[in-house]
Short mmCIF file of C-alpha atoms in Angstrom, two decimals:
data_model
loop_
_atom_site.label_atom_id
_atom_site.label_comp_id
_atom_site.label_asym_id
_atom_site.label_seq_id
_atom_site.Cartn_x
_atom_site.Cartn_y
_atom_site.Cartn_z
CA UNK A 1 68.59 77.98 99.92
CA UNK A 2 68.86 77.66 96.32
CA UNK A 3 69.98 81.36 95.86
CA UNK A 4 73.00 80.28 98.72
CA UNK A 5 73.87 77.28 96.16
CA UNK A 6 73.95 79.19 93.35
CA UNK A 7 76.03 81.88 94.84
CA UNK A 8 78.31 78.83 96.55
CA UNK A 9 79.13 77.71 92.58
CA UNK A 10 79.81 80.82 91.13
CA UNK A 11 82.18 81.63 93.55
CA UNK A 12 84.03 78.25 93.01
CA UNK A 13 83.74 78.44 89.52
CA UNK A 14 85.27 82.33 89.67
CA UNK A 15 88.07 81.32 91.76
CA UNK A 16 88.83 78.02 89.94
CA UNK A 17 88.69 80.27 86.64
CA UNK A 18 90.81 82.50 88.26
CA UNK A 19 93.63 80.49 89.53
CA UNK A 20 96.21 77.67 87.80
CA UNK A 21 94.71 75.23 89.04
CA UNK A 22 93.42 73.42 85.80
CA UNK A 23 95.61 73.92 82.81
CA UNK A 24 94.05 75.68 79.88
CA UNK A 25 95.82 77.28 77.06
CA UNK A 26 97.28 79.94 78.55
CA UNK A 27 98.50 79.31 81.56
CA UNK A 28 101.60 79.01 79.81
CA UNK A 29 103.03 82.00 78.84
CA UNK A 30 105.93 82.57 76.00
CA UNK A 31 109.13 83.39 77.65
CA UNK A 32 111.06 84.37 74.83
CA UNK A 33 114.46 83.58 75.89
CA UNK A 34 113.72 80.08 77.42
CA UNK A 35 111.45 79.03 74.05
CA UNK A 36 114.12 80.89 71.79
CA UNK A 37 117.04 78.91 73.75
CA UNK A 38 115.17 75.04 73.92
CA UNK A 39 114.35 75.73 70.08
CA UNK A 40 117.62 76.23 68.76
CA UNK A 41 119.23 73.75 71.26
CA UNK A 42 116.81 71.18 69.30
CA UNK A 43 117.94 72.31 66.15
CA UNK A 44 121.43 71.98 66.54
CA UNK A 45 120.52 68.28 67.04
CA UNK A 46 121.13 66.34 64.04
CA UNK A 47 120.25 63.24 65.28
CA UNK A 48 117.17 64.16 67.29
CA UNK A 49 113.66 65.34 65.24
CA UNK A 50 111.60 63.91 68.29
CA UNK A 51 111.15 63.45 71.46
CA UNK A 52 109.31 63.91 75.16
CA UNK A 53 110.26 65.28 78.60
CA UNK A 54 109.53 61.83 79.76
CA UNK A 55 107.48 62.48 82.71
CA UNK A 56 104.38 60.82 81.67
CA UNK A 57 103.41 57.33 80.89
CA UNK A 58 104.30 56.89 77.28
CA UNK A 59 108.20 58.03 76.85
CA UNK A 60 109.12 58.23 73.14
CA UNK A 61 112.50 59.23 71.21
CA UNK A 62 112.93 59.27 67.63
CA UNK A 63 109.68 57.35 67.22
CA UNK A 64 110.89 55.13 69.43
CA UNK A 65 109.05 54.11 72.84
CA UNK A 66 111.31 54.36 75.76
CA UNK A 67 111.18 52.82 79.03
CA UNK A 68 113.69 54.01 82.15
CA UNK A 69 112.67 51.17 84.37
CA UNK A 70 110.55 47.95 84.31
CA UNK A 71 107.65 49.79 85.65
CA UNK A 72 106.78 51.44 83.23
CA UNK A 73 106.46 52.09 79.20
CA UNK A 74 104.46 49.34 77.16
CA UNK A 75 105.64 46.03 76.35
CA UNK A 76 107.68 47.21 73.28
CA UNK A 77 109.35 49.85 74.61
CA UNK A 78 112.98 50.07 74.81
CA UNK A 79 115.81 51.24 77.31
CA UNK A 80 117.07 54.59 77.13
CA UNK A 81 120.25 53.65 77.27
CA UNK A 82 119.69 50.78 74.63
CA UNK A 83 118.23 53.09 72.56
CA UNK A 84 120.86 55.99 72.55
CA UNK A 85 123.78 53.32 71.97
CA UNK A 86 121.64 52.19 69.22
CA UNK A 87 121.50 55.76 67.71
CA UNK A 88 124.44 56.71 68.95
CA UNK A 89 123.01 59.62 70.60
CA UNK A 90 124.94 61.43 73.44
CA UNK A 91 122.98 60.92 76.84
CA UNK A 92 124.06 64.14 77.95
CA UNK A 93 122.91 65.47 75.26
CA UNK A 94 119.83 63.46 75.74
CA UNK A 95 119.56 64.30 79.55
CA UNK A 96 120.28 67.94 78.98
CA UNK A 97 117.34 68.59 76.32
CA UNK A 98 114.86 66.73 78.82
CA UNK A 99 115.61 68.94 81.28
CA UNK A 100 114.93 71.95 79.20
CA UNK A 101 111.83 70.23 78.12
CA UNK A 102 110.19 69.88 81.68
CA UNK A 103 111.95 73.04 82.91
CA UNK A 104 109.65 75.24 80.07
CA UNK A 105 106.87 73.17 80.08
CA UNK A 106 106.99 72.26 76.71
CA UNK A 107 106.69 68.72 76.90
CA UNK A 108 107.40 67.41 73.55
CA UNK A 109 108.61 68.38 70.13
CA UNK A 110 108.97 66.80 66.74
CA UNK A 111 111.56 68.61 64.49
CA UNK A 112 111.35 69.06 60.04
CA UNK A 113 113.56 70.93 59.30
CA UNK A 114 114.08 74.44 60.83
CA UNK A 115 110.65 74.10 62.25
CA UNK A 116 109.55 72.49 65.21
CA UNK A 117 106.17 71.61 66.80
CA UNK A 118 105.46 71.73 70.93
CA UNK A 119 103.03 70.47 72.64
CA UNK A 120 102.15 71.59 76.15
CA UNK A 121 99.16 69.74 76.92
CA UNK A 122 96.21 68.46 76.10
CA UNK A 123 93.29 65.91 76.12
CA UNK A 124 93.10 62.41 73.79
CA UNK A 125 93.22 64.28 70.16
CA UNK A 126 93.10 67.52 71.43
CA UNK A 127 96.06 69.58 72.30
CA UNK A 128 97.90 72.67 72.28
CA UNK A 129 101.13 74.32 72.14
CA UNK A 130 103.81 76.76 70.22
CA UNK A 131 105.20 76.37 66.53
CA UNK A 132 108.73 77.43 66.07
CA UNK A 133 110.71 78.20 62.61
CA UNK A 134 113.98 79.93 61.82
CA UNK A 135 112.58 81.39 59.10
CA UNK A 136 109.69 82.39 59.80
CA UNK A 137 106.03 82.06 60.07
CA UNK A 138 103.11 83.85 58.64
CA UNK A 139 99.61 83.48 61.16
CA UNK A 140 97.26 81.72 58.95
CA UNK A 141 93.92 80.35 60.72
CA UNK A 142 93.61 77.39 58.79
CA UNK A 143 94.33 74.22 59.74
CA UNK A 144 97.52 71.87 58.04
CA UNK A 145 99.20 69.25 58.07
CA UNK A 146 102.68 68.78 59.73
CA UNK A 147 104.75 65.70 60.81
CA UNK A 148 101.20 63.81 61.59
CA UNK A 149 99.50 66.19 63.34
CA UNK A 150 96.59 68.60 62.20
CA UNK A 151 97.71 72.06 63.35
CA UNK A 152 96.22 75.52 63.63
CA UNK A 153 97.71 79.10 64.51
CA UNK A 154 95.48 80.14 67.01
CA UNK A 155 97.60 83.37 68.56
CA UNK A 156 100.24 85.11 66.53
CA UNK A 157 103.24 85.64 69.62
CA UNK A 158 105.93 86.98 67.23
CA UNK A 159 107.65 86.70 63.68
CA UNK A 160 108.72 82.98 64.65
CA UNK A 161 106.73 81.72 67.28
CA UNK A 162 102.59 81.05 66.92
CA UNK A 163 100.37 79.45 69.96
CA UNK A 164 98.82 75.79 68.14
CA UNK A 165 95.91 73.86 68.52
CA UNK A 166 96.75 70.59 67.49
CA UNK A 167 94.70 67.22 66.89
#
């Protein structure tokens, strides 16, 4: 009986591991002209260094907690639309880059300069994701600091794109 058990979870386990069921760190793959596309959409954006796809629970732009309808958001959290009048932000603009935000799977970004920071998912202080620049990056294993966030090369995809952990 035990033996049947046994065999029962490592089976499950195999085909679980096997599948995309559970997100893990790559089960997204780069698509190079979808990444290379969203990343210098963003940085043609003056006016926006950060922001989410706003699916999940916590909606923020420019630093700036957003709320679509009363349902949701925290207490402090603003109207889109309030909050693109207020920076004068173009809400197609807006709309357009969270579409290509949920339609790649990167869900958020923050923006310095030419470079820009995804994240794709991820667990309390743990997460992971891709690290554009225009100019460049070199693979480095060490971790730094950028915008806030501890980050760490982890998988060297090309001259301008590296796979993160981030915490």
């Amino acid at each position: 009986m035990n033996r049947q058990i046994l065999l029962t979870f490592f089976l499950c386990f195999l085909f679980c591991s096997c599948v995309d069921i559970y997100p893990e760190p790559h089960a997204l793959k780069y698509k190079d002209k979808e990444f290379n596309e969203l990343a210098n959409f963003i940085l043609d954006q003056k006016d926006i260094y950060e922001m989410d796809d706003f699916t999940r629970h916590y909606k923020r732009l420019n630093e700036i907690s957003i709320k679509i309808d009363d349902k949701e958001g925290d207490q402090d959290a603003q109207y889109l639309y309030v909050v693109e009048d207020s920076l004068k932000l173009d809400a197609k603009i807006v709309s357009a880059l969270r579409i290509k935000l949920e339609d790649t799977k990167l869900r958020d970004f923050i923006k310095s300069g030419d470079t820009i920071l995804f994240t794709v998912d991820g667990f309390l202080d743990n997460s992971w994701g891709f690290m554009y620049s225009k100019q460049g990056l070199t693979m480095d294993s060490t971790w730094f600091n950028f915008k806030g966030n501890s980050v760490k090369f982890v998988e060297d995809v090309n001259k301008n794109w590296k796979r993160t952990a981030i915490r």
